[in-house]
Amino acid sequence: MHMMLWGISYRTASISQRQRLAWTESEQAFVLRALKQSEGIDEALILSTCNRTEFYLIGANPEQVRQTLHQLLQGYLGGGLDAAVFYHQQGLAVAQHLYHVACGLDSLLKGESHILHQIKASFGLALQQKSSGKILNQLFRQAIQAAKSVRAFWQSQGKVPSLEQQVKLAIQTHCNLTQSLNILLIGAGKINTRIARCLTRNANCRLTFVNRTDAKAALLAEQLQQHWLPWKKRWTGLTQADVVIACTDAGHILVRPADVISPVSAKPRLFLDLAVPRNLDPALAQAPHTLYFDVDAINALQQSSPLTRSLLQKSEALLNTALADFSQWYQSLDYHQTMQKLAAELKHVHQDVLQQMQASPEQLQEMTHILTRRTMRIMSQHLKTCHQ
């Protein structure tokens, strides 16, 4: 059996392409059942997050599995699926990829833990739908355990990465938190909500939310006892803001230099663009009194720390140990399957011997030589298969 992965992420696909695979739980369940019932697919699990959708599949024929997945997705989505945006892994490379994803080492912010909750949810759905089996269950259980070990290690060092903490650090580094700060948050999704909850712990931060759906901005402001503006009045918020944090799924630029450069707005400001693709024009960095950071720059700030680099290296070492354990288990499957096939073949040989028991001594001697060669050939073929 082969272990395979096909997926798209923020690294390979635009937000419009990712949104086509951003399914609800009921939609994921439907696709899981369809995959499991497809010929050639023995196990299936879909990992779905805001930044990636990945299909973990087990089957005997990789090409057949690929064609089945492609045809199913084309049919479900109504065509127009660009195969070029998908990445592919096979064998133990699948495990290596998942372990890195589970530990947050493949995330926009290295080491963030939110991805682990999403992996647990996806694994739980596959168990519920009975689409995963022996191999994927073992893979995901061990990946989750490895991620917990890495997480515990970071906690023991007193440094737990999170996007909200990195945003707060960027603000502390470049702004004066002893004075009142007006912070405009463009977008009212999960990421900005987490950031807002973190920032509200500082009494000097006055938060204002704007969102294309005004009701979402109003609800979040009410929950956090902060402020909001209608979308059409967002330019007022830009004029007043000391810090602008943007994270929406708009998929295009929302704020350009022309929107913020004016005599009224000539004051130091910090722009943090957390969206992929960007919501803030990188040209804002050229505006007077302005600092601009996108996700890559924020991530670079995190990794520039010698302590963080050391923690990442040690995390990789922990992962390699965990991967070695899974690798040993996974490779043992080939051995057991080979021995089962060998036993079945030798049973046929045994039956042939019984059928020849009435033959003459000369015939039995010749048959013994033939069966010996046949047995050796069968064993050789299966051992080669196991080794491969």
PDB file of C-alpha atoms in Angstrom, residues 93-382:
ATOM      1  CA  ALA A  93       7.726  12.190   2.659  1.00  0.00           C
ATOM      2  CA  VAL A  94       3.999  12.404   3.488  1.00  0.00           C
ATOM      3  CA  ALA A  95       4.731  11.764   7.160  1.00  0.00           C
ATOM      4  CA  GLN A  96       7.579  14.274   7.184  1.00  0.00           C
ATOM      5  CA  HIS A  97       5.295  16.922   5.682  1.00  0.00           C
ATOM      6  CA  LEU A  98       2.438  16.269   8.128  1.00  0.00           C
ATOM      7  CA  TYR A  99       4.747  16.334  11.151  1.00  0.00           C
ATOM      8  CA  HIS A 100       6.060  19.751  10.092  1.00  0.00           C
ATOM      9  CA  VAL A 101       2.527  21.027   9.503  1.00  0.00           C
ATOM     10  CA  ALA A 102       1.284  19.711  12.867  1.00  0.00           C
ATOM     11  CA  CYS A 103       4.147  21.411  14.722  1.00  0.00           C
ATOM     12  CA  GLY A 104       3.505  24.726  12.969  1.00  0.00           C
ATOM     13  CA  LEU A 105       6.857  24.623  11.182  1.00  0.00           C
ATOM     14  CA  ASP A 106       5.119  24.963   7.799  1.00  0.00           C
ATOM     15  CA  SER A 107       2.838  27.787   8.963  1.00  0.00           C
ATOM     16  CA  LEU A 108       3.052  31.464   8.092  1.00  0.00           C
ATOM     17  CA  LEU A 109       4.298  31.969  11.647  1.00  0.00           C
ATOM     18  CA  LYS A 110       6.754  29.266  12.668  1.00  0.00           C
ATOM     19  CA  GLY A 111       5.623  27.278  15.682  1.00  0.00           C
ATOM     20  CA  GLU A 112       2.056  28.575  15.952  1.00  0.00           C
ATOM     21  CA  SER A 113      -0.294  26.046  17.560  1.00  0.00           C
ATOM     22  CA  HIS A 114      -3.680  26.822  16.000  1.00  0.00           C
ATOM     23  CA  ILE A 115      -2.968  24.365  13.179  1.00  0.00           C
ATOM     24  CA  LEU A 116      -2.875  21.480  15.682  1.00  0.00           C
ATOM     25  CA  HIS A 117      -6.516  22.084  16.657  1.00  0.00           C
ATOM     26  CA  GLN A 118      -7.461  22.006  12.970  1.00  0.00           C
ATOM     27  CA  ILE A 119      -5.579  18.734  12.441  1.00  0.00           C
ATOM     28  CA  LYS A 120      -7.381  17.154  15.397  1.00  0.00           C
ATOM     29  CA  ALA A 121     -10.734  18.266  13.963  1.00  0.00           C
ATOM     30  CA  SER A 122      -9.935  16.848  10.511  1.00  0.00           C
ATOM     31  CA  PHE A 123      -8.747  13.558  12.017  1.00  0.00           C
ATOM     32  CA  GLY A 124     -11.878  13.364  14.149  1.00  0.00           C
ATOM     33  CA  LEU A 125     -14.084  13.824  11.086  1.00  0.00           C
ATOM     34  CA  ALA A 126     -12.274  11.033   9.220  1.00  0.00           C
ATOM     35  CA  LEU A 127     -12.752   8.712  12.204  1.00  0.00           C
ATOM     36  CA  GLN A 128     -16.416   9.649  12.350  1.00  0.00           C
ATOM     37  CA  GLN A 129     -16.875   8.912   8.648  1.00  0.00           C
ATOM     38  CA  LYS A 130     -14.781   5.714   8.920  1.00  0.00           C
ATOM     39  CA  SER A 131     -12.720   6.870   5.924  1.00  0.00           C
ATOM     40  CA  SER A 132      -9.336   6.499   7.634  1.00  0.00           C
ATOM     41  CA  GLY A 133      -7.806   3.168   8.570  1.00  0.00           C
ATOM     42  CA  LYS A 134      -4.770   1.501  10.065  1.00  0.00           C
ATOM     43  CA  ILE A 135      -2.131   3.596   8.282  1.00  0.00           C
ATOM     44  CA  LEU A 136      -3.672   7.082   8.422  1.00  0.00           C
ATOM     45  CA  ASN A 137      -4.852   6.571  12.002  1.00  0.00           C
ATOM     46  CA  GLN A 138      -1.325   5.699  13.083  1.00  0.00           C
ATOM     47  CA  LEU A 139       0.148   8.568  11.047  1.00  0.00           C
ATOM     48  CA  PHE A 140      -2.129  11.237  12.496  1.00  0.00           C
ATOM     49  CA  ARG A 141      -2.019   9.954  16.073  1.00  0.00           C
ATOM     50  CA  GLN A 142       1.785   9.997  16.053  1.00  0.00           C
ATOM     51  CA  ALA A 143       1.922  13.395  14.294  1.00  0.00           C
ATOM     52  CA  ILE A 144      -0.390  14.897  16.919  1.00  0.00           C
ATOM     53  CA  GLN A 145       1.704  13.380  19.701  1.00  0.00           C
ATOM     54  CA  ALA A 146       4.902  14.729  18.120  1.00  0.00           C
ATOM     55  CA  ALA A 147       3.354  18.200  17.867  1.00  0.00           C
ATOM     56  CA  LYS A 148       2.382  18.069  21.545  1.00  0.00           C
ATOM     57  CA  SER A 149       5.955  17.153  22.457  1.00  0.00           C
ATOM     58  CA  VAL A 150       7.349  20.063  20.454  1.00  0.00           C
ATOM     59  CA  ARG A 151       4.740  22.380  21.965  1.00  0.00           C
ATOM     60  CA  ALA A 152       5.661  21.242  25.483  1.00  0.00           C
ATOM     61  CA  PHE A 153       9.320  21.886  24.687  1.00  0.00           C
ATOM     62  CA  TRP A 154       8.571  25.466  23.588  1.00  0.00           C
ATOM     63  CA  GLN A 155       6.511  26.016  26.736  1.00  0.00           C
ATOM     64  CA  SER A 156       9.333  24.690  28.905  1.00  0.00           C
ATOM     65  CA  GLN A 157      11.578  27.348  27.365  1.00  0.00           C
ATOM     66  CA  GLY A 158       9.006  30.050  28.125  1.00  0.00           C
ATOM     67  CA  LYS A 159       8.522  30.938  24.453  1.00  0.00           C
ATOM     68  CA  VAL A 160       5.269  29.820  22.827  1.00  0.00           C
ATOM     69  CA  PRO A 161       4.899  31.243  19.300  1.00  0.00           C
ATOM     70  CA  SER A 162       1.615  32.791  18.250  1.00  0.00           C
ATOM     71  CA  LEU A 163       0.727  35.321  15.604  1.00  0.00           C
ATOM     72  CA  GLU A 164      -0.986  37.574  18.128  1.00  0.00           C
ATOM     73  CA  GLN A 165       2.141  37.673  20.306  1.00  0.00           C
ATOM     74  CA  GLN A 166       4.289  38.517  17.284  1.00  0.00           C
ATOM     75  CA  VAL A 167       1.933  41.349  16.342  1.00  0.00           C
ATOM     76  CA  LYS A 168       2.034  42.658  19.897  1.00  0.00           C
ATOM     77  CA  LEU A 169       5.838  42.453  19.866  1.00  0.00           C
ATOM     78  CA  ALA A 170       5.996  44.401  16.590  1.00  0.00           C
ATOM     79  CA  ILE A 171       3.776  47.114  18.081  1.00  0.00           C
ATOM     80  CA  GLN A 172       5.830  47.237  21.284  1.00  0.00           C
ATOM     81  CA  THR A 173       9.047  47.487  19.264  1.00  0.00           C
ATOM     82  CA  HIS A 174       7.949  50.309  16.984  1.00  0.00           C
ATOM     83  CA  CYS A 175       5.336  52.210  19.015  1.00  0.00           C
ATOM     84  CA  ASN A 176       5.171  53.740  22.470  1.00  0.00           C
ATOM     85  CA  LEU A 177       2.749  51.591  24.456  1.00  0.00           C
ATOM     86  CA  THR A 178       2.946  53.940  27.431  1.00  0.00           C
ATOM     87  CA  GLN A 179       0.827  56.362  25.405  1.00  0.00           C
ATOM     88  CA  SER A 180      -2.673  55.812  24.063  1.00  0.00           C
ATOM     89  CA  LEU A 181      -2.646  54.054  20.682  1.00  0.00           C
ATOM     90  CA  ASN A 182      -5.472  54.029  18.153  1.00  0.00           C
ATOM     91  CA  ILE A 183      -5.413  50.653  16.401  1.00  0.00           C
ATOM     92  CA  LEU A 184      -7.554  49.999  13.331  1.00  0.00           C
ATOM     93  CA  LEU A 185      -8.260  46.345  12.532  1.00  0.00           C
ATOM     94  CA  ILE A 186      -9.463  45.716   8.976  1.00  0.00           C
ATOM     95  CA  GLY A 187     -11.325  42.412   9.025  1.00  0.00           C
ATOM     96  CA  ALA A 188     -13.270  40.651  11.767  1.00  0.00           C
ATOM     97  CA  GLY A 189     -12.219  37.044  11.153  1.00  0.00           C
ATOM     98  CA  LYS A 190     -10.569  34.524  13.471  1.00  0.00           C
ATOM     99  CA  ILE A 191      -7.037  35.920  13.216  1.00  0.00           C
ATOM    100  CA  ASN A 192      -7.952  39.539  13.930  1.00  0.00           C
ATOM    101  CA  THR A 193     -10.218  38.346  16.749  1.00  0.00           C
ATOM    102  CA  ARG A 194      -7.305  36.537  18.405  1.00  0.00           C
ATOM    103  CA  ILE A 195      -5.079  39.588  17.940  1.00  0.00           C
ATOM    104  CA  ALA A 196      -7.732  41.903  19.341  1.00  0.00           C
ATOM    105  CA  ARG A 197      -8.192  39.769  22.459  1.00  0.00           C
ATOM    106  CA  CYS A 198      -4.435  39.895  23.020  1.00  0.00           C
ATOM    107  CA  LEU A 199      -4.230  43.672  22.543  1.00  0.00           C
ATOM    108  CA  THR A 200      -7.198  44.457  24.802  1.00  0.00           C
ATOM    109  CA  ARG A 201      -5.081  43.334  27.760  1.00  0.00           C
ATOM    110  CA  ASN A 202      -3.204  46.623  27.317  1.00  0.00           C
ATOM    111  CA  ALA A 203      -5.305  49.483  28.667  1.00  0.00           C
ATOM    112  CA  ASN A 204      -3.568  52.001  26.376  1.00  0.00           C
ATOM    113  CA  CYS A 205      -4.874  50.356  23.181  1.00  0.00           C
ATOM    114  CA  ARG A 206      -8.087  51.697  21.672  1.00  0.00           C
ATOM    115  CA  LEU A 207      -9.321  49.272  19.016  1.00  0.00           C
ATOM    116  CA  THR A 208     -11.596  50.087  16.091  1.00  0.00           C
ATOM    117  CA  PHE A 209     -12.945  47.370  13.779  1.00  0.00           C
ATOM    118  CA  VAL A 210     -14.039  47.716  10.160  1.00  0.00           C
ATOM    119  CA  ASN A 211     -15.342  44.876   8.027  1.00  0.00           C
ATOM    120  CA  ARG A 212     -17.177  44.574   4.708  1.00  0.00           C
ATOM    121  CA  THR A 213     -20.040  43.096   6.717  1.00  0.00           C
ATOM    122  CA  ASP A 214     -20.709  45.857   9.234  1.00  0.00           C
ATOM    123  CA  ALA A 215     -22.620  43.521  11.553  1.00  0.00           C
ATOM    124  CA  LYS A 216     -19.504  41.395  12.153  1.00  0.00           C
ATOM    125  CA  ALA A 217     -17.437  44.450  13.080  1.00  0.00           C
ATOM    126  CA  ALA A 218     -20.184  45.678  15.406  1.00  0.00           C
ATOM    127  CA  LEU A 219     -20.537  42.285  17.103  1.00  0.00           C
ATOM    128  CA  LEU A 220     -16.795  41.923  17.709  1.00  0.00           C
ATOM    129  CA  ALA A 221     -16.569  45.471  19.058  1.00  0.00           C
ATOM    130  CA  GLU A 222     -19.448  44.748  21.429  1.00  0.00           C
ATOM    131  CA  GLN A 223     -17.879  41.497  22.652  1.00  0.00           C
ATOM    132  CA  LEU A 224     -14.558  43.207  23.416  1.00  0.00           C
ATOM    133  CA  GLN A 225     -16.082  46.514  24.548  1.00  0.00           C
ATOM    134  CA  GLN A 226     -14.255  48.390  21.819  1.00  0.00           C
ATOM    135  CA  HIS A 227     -15.299  50.445  18.766  1.00  0.00           C
ATOM    136  CA  TRP A 228     -16.291  49.936  15.130  1.00  0.00           C
ATOM    137  CA  LEU A 229     -16.917  51.954  11.989  1.00  0.00           C
ATOM    138  CA  PRO A 230     -19.097  51.218   8.963  1.00  0.00           C
ATOM    139  CA  TRP A 231     -17.095  49.990   5.980  1.00  0.00           C
ATOM    140  CA  LYS A 232     -17.866  53.122   3.988  1.00  0.00           C
ATOM    141  CA  LYS A 233     -16.263  55.232   6.761  1.00  0.00           C
ATOM    142  CA  ARG A 234     -13.056  53.201   6.999  1.00  0.00           C
ATOM    143  CA  TRP A 235     -11.012  56.127   5.649  1.00  0.00           C
ATOM    144  CA  THR A 236     -11.859  58.041   8.825  1.00  0.00           C
ATOM    145  CA  GLY A 237     -10.364  55.203  10.820  1.00  0.00           C
ATOM    146  CA  LEU A 238      -7.234  55.239   8.649  1.00  0.00           C
ATOM    147  CA  THR A 239      -6.744  58.938   9.313  1.00  0.00           C
ATOM    148  CA  GLN A 240      -6.983  58.488  13.077  1.00  0.00           C
ATOM    149  CA  ALA A 241      -5.026  55.248  13.429  1.00  0.00           C
ATOM    150  CA  ASP A 242      -1.512  54.892  14.822  1.00  0.00           C
ATOM    151  CA  VAL A 243      -1.474  51.199  13.893  1.00  0.00           C
ATOM    152  CA  VAL A 244      -3.349  49.480  11.044  1.00  0.00           C
ATOM    153  CA  ILE A 245      -3.719  45.687  11.070  1.00  0.00           C
ATOM    154  CA  ALA A 246      -5.256  44.093   7.978  1.00  0.00           C
ATOM    155  CA  CYS A 247      -6.347  40.483   7.648  1.00  0.00           C
ATOM    156  CA  THR A 248      -9.240  39.731   5.302  1.00  0.00           C
ATOM    157  CA  ASP A 249      -9.968  37.182   2.573  1.00  0.00           C
ATOM    158  CA  ALA A 250     -10.609  39.912   0.002  1.00  0.00           C
ATOM    159  CA  GLY A 251      -7.709  38.634  -2.086  1.00  0.00           C
ATOM    160  CA  HIS A 252      -6.615  42.096  -3.253  1.00  0.00           C
ATOM    161  CA  ILE A 253      -5.195  45.430  -2.069  1.00  0.00           C
ATOM    162  CA  LEU A 254      -7.554  47.446   0.149  1.00  0.00           C
ATOM    163  CA  VAL A 255      -5.278  50.311   1.226  1.00  0.00           C
ATOM    164  CA  ARG A 256      -2.807  52.188  -0.992  1.00  0.00           C
ATOM    165  CA  PRO A 257      -0.448  55.102  -0.259  1.00  0.00           C
ATOM    166  CA  ALA A 258      -2.881  57.576  -1.813  1.00  0.00           C
ATOM    167  CA  ASP A 259      -5.445  56.546   0.804  1.00  0.00           C
ATOM    168  CA  VAL A 260      -3.276  57.588   3.739  1.00  0.00           C
ATOM    169  CA  ILE A 261      -0.894  60.317   2.548  1.00  0.00           C
ATOM    170  CA  SER A 262      -2.372  63.712   3.334  1.00  0.00           C
ATOM    171  CA  PRO A 263      -1.507  66.743   5.484  1.00  0.00           C
ATOM    172  CA  VAL A 264      -3.992  65.487   8.073  1.00  0.00           C
ATOM    173  CA  SER A 265      -2.381  62.050   8.268  1.00  0.00           C
ATOM    174  CA  ALA A 266       1.286  63.096   8.447  1.00  0.00           C
ATOM    175  CA  LYS A 267       2.094  61.198  11.634  1.00  0.00           C
ATOM    176  CA  PRO A 268       4.098  58.046  12.408  1.00  0.00           C
ATOM    177  CA  ARG A 269       2.134  54.918  11.648  1.00  0.00           C
ATOM    178  CA  LEU A 270       2.676  51.185  11.620  1.00  0.00           C
ATOM    179  CA  PHE A 271       0.983  48.987   8.987  1.00  0.00           C
ATOM    180  CA  LEU A 272       0.807  45.224   9.578  1.00  0.00           C
ATOM    181  CA  ASP A 273      -0.493  43.149   6.665  1.00  0.00           C
ATOM    182  CA  LEU A 274      -1.370  39.615   7.791  1.00  0.00           C
ATOM    183  CA  ALA A 275      -3.359  38.639   4.703  1.00  0.00           C
ATOM    184  CA  VAL A 276      -2.279  36.286   1.915  1.00  0.00           C
ATOM    185  CA  PRO A 277      -2.608  37.692  -0.729  1.00  0.00           C
ATOM    186  CA  ARG A 278      -1.878  41.139   0.654  1.00  0.00           C
ATOM    187  CA  ASN A 279      -4.518  43.651   1.761  1.00  0.00           C
ATOM    188  CA  LEU A 280      -2.047  46.536   2.146  1.00  0.00           C
ATOM    189  CA  ASP A 281       0.070  47.913  -0.675  1.00  0.00           C
ATOM    190  CA  PRO A 282       3.797  47.288   0.039  1.00  0.00           C
ATOM    191  CA  ALA A 283       4.415  50.781  -1.389  1.00  0.00           C
ATOM    192  CA  LEU A 284       3.132  52.078   1.961  1.00  0.00           C
ATOM    193  CA  ALA A 285       6.669  51.451   3.206  1.00  0.00           C
ATOM    194  CA  GLN A 286       7.776  54.441   1.075  1.00  0.00           C
ATOM    195  CA  ALA A 287       5.255  56.831   2.631  1.00  0.00           C
ATOM    196  CA  PRO A 288       6.595  59.437   5.106  1.00  0.00           C
ATOM    197  CA  HIS A 289       6.675  58.409   8.783  1.00  0.00           C
ATOM    198  CA  THR A 290       5.392  54.938   7.910  1.00  0.00           C
ATOM    199  CA  LEU A 291       6.536  51.407   8.738  1.00  0.00           C
ATOM    200  CA  TYR A 292       5.146  48.439   6.815  1.00  0.00           C
ATOM    201  CA  PHE A 293       5.410  44.724   7.641  1.00  0.00           C
ATOM    202  CA  ASP A 294       3.792  41.788   5.866  1.00  0.00           C
ATOM    203  CA  VAL A 295       3.573  38.220   7.200  1.00  0.00           C
ATOM    204  CA  ASP A 296       7.010  37.294   5.861  1.00  0.00           C
ATOM    205  CA  ALA A 297       8.585  40.305   7.555  1.00  0.00           C
ATOM    206  CA  ILE A 298       6.855  39.513  10.856  1.00  0.00           C
ATOM    207  CA  ASN A 299       8.027  35.922  10.562  1.00  0.00           C
ATOM    208  CA  ALA A 300      11.561  37.150   9.847  1.00  0.00           C
ATOM    209  CA  LEU A 301      11.446  39.259  13.022  1.00  0.00           C
ATOM    210  CA  GLN A 302      10.548  36.134  14.956  1.00  0.00           C
ATOM    211  CA  GLN A 303      13.281  33.990  13.407  1.00  0.00           C
ATOM    212  CA  SER A 304      15.952  36.680  13.744  1.00  0.00           C
ATOM    213  CA  SER A 305      16.039  35.923  17.451  1.00  0.00           C
ATOM    214  CA  PRO A 306      18.948  33.569  18.346  1.00  0.00           C
ATOM    215  CA  LEU A 307      16.667  31.904  20.914  1.00  0.00           C
ATOM    216  CA  THR A 308      13.995  31.223  18.300  1.00  0.00           C
ATOM    217  CA  ARG A 309      16.543  29.802  15.855  1.00  0.00           C
ATOM    218  CA  SER A 310      17.852  27.502  18.577  1.00  0.00           C
ATOM    219  CA  LEU A 311      14.325  26.368  19.466  1.00  0.00           C
ATOM    220  CA  LEU A 312      13.508  25.654  15.819  1.00  0.00           C
ATOM    221  CA  GLN A 313      16.655  23.537  15.443  1.00  0.00           C
ATOM    222  CA  LYS A 314      15.818  21.542  18.566  1.00  0.00           C
ATOM    223  CA  SER A 315      12.231  21.159  17.340  1.00  0.00           C
ATOM    224  CA  GLU A 316      13.556  19.625  14.120  1.00  0.00           C
ATOM    225  CA  ALA A 317      15.606  17.167  16.180  1.00  0.00           C
ATOM    226  CA  LEU A 318      12.522  16.138  18.168  1.00  0.00           C
ATOM    227  CA  LEU A 319      10.604  15.683  14.926  1.00  0.00           C
ATOM    228  CA  ASN A 320      13.323  13.523  13.400  1.00  0.00           C
ATOM    229  CA  THR A 321      13.162  11.185  16.406  1.00  0.00           C
ATOM    230  CA  ALA A 322       9.380  10.913  16.118  1.00  0.00           C
ATOM    231  CA  LEU A 323       9.625  10.362  12.360  1.00  0.00           C
ATOM    232  CA  ALA A 324      12.114   7.545  12.870  1.00  0.00           C
ATOM    233  CA  ASP A 325       9.575   5.739  15.072  1.00  0.00           C
ATOM    234  CA  PHE A 326       6.835   6.074  12.464  1.00  0.00           C
ATOM    235  CA  SER A 327       9.207   5.111   9.663  1.00  0.00           C
ATOM    236  CA  GLN A 328      10.099   1.872  11.441  1.00  0.00           C
ATOM    237  CA  TRP A 329       6.409   1.040  11.940  1.00  0.00           C
ATOM    238  CA  TYR A 330       5.461   1.939   8.359  1.00  0.00           C
ATOM    239  CA  GLN A 331       8.255  -0.079   6.782  1.00  0.00           C
ATOM    240  CA  SER A 332       7.345  -3.085   8.928  1.00  0.00           C
ATOM    241  CA  LEU A 333       3.969  -3.144   7.164  1.00  0.00           C
ATOM    242  CA  ASP A 334       5.698  -4.104   3.911  1.00  0.00           C
ATOM    243  CA  TYR A 335       7.483  -6.957   5.666  1.00  0.00           C
ATOM    244  CA  HIS A 336       4.280  -8.364   7.192  1.00  0.00           C
ATOM    245  CA  GLN A 337       2.350  -8.032   3.930  1.00  0.00           C
ATOM    246  CA  THR A 338       5.183  -9.738   2.055  1.00  0.00           C
ATOM    247  CA  MET A 339       5.293 -12.629   4.530  1.00  0.00           C
ATOM    248  CA  GLN A 340       1.520 -13.089   4.227  1.00  0.00           C
ATOM    249  CA  LYS A 341       1.787 -13.280   0.433  1.00  0.00           C
ATOM    250  CA  LEU A 342       4.747 -15.649   0.724  1.00  0.00           C
ATOM    251  CA  ALA A 343       2.807 -17.943   3.057  1.00  0.00           C
ATOM    252  CA  ALA A 344      -0.079 -18.053   0.589  1.00  0.00           C
ATOM    253  CA  GLU A 345       2.254 -18.940  -2.290  1.00  0.00           C
ATOM    254  CA  LEU A 346       3.987 -21.675  -0.292  1.00  0.00           C
ATOM    255  CA  LYS A 347       0.611 -23.127   0.587  1.00  0.00           C
ATOM    256  CA  HIS A 348       0.037 -23.682  -3.129  1.00  0.00           C
ATOM    257  CA  VAL A 349       3.452 -25.350  -3.349  1.00  0.00           C
ATOM    258  CA  HIS A 350       2.500 -27.631  -0.463  1.00  0.00           C
ATOM    259  CA  GLN A 351      -0.701 -28.630  -2.250  1.00  0.00           C
ATOM    260  CA  ASP A 352       1.275 -29.464  -5.395  1.00  0.00           C
ATOM    261  CA  VAL A 353       3.518 -31.769  -3.358  1.00  0.00           C
ATOM    262  CA  LEU A 354       0.541 -33.593  -1.913  1.00  0.00           C
ATOM    263  CA  GLN A 355      -0.858 -34.139  -5.391  1.00  0.00           C
ATOM    264  CA  GLN A 356       2.417 -35.749  -6.499  1.00  0.00           C
ATOM    265  CA  MET A 357       2.745 -38.179  -3.594  1.00  0.00           C
ATOM    266  CA  GLN A 358       1.623 -41.115  -5.791  1.00  0.00           C
ATOM    267  CA  ALA A 359       4.411 -40.508  -8.333  1.00  0.00           C
ATOM    268  CA  SER A 360       7.473 -42.768  -8.835  1.00  0.00           C
ATOM    269  CA  PRO A 361      10.737 -42.016  -6.936  1.00  0.00           C
ATOM    270  CA  GLU A 362      12.314 -40.594 -10.100  1.00  0.00           C
ATOM    271  CA  GLN A 363       9.324 -38.311 -10.668  1.00  0.00           C
ATOM    272  CA  LEU A 364       9.336 -37.236  -7.012  1.00  0.00           C
ATOM    273  CA  GLN A 365      13.044 -36.337  -7.236  1.00  0.00           C
ATOM    274  CA  GLU A 366      12.435 -34.234 -10.338  1.00  0.00           C
ATOM    275  CA  MET A 367       9.390 -32.637  -8.720  1.00  0.00           C
ATOM    276  CA  THR A 368      11.469 -31.815  -5.624  1.00  0.00           C
ATOM    277  CA  HIS A 369      14.011 -29.926  -7.754  1.00  0.00           C
ATOM    278  CA  ILE A 370      11.231 -28.062  -9.574  1.00  0.00           C
ATOM    279  CA  LEU A 371       9.441 -27.107  -6.344  1.00  0.00           C
ATOM    280  CA  THR A 372      12.703 -26.022  -4.707  1.00  0.00           C
ATOM    281  CA  ARG A 373      13.497 -23.696  -7.609  1.00  0.00           C
ATOM    282  CA  ARG A 374       9.913 -22.422  -7.596  1.00  0.00           C
ATOM    283  CA  THR A 375      10.045 -21.749  -3.845  1.00  0.00           C
ATOM    284  CA  MET A 376      13.346 -19.891  -4.167  1.00  0.00           C
ATOM    285  CA  ARG A 377      11.956 -17.803  -7.035  1.00  0.00           C
ATOM    286  CA  ILE A 378       8.834 -16.879  -5.037  1.00  0.00           C
ATOM    287  CA  MET A 379      10.921 -15.921  -1.993  1.00  0.00           C
ATOM    288  CA  SER A 380      13.302 -13.867  -4.131  1.00  0.00           C
ATOM    289  CA  GLN A 381      10.464 -11.952  -5.774  1.00  0.00           C
ATOM    290  CA  HIS A 382       8.787 -11.135  -2.457  1.00  0.00           C
TER     291      HIS A 382
END
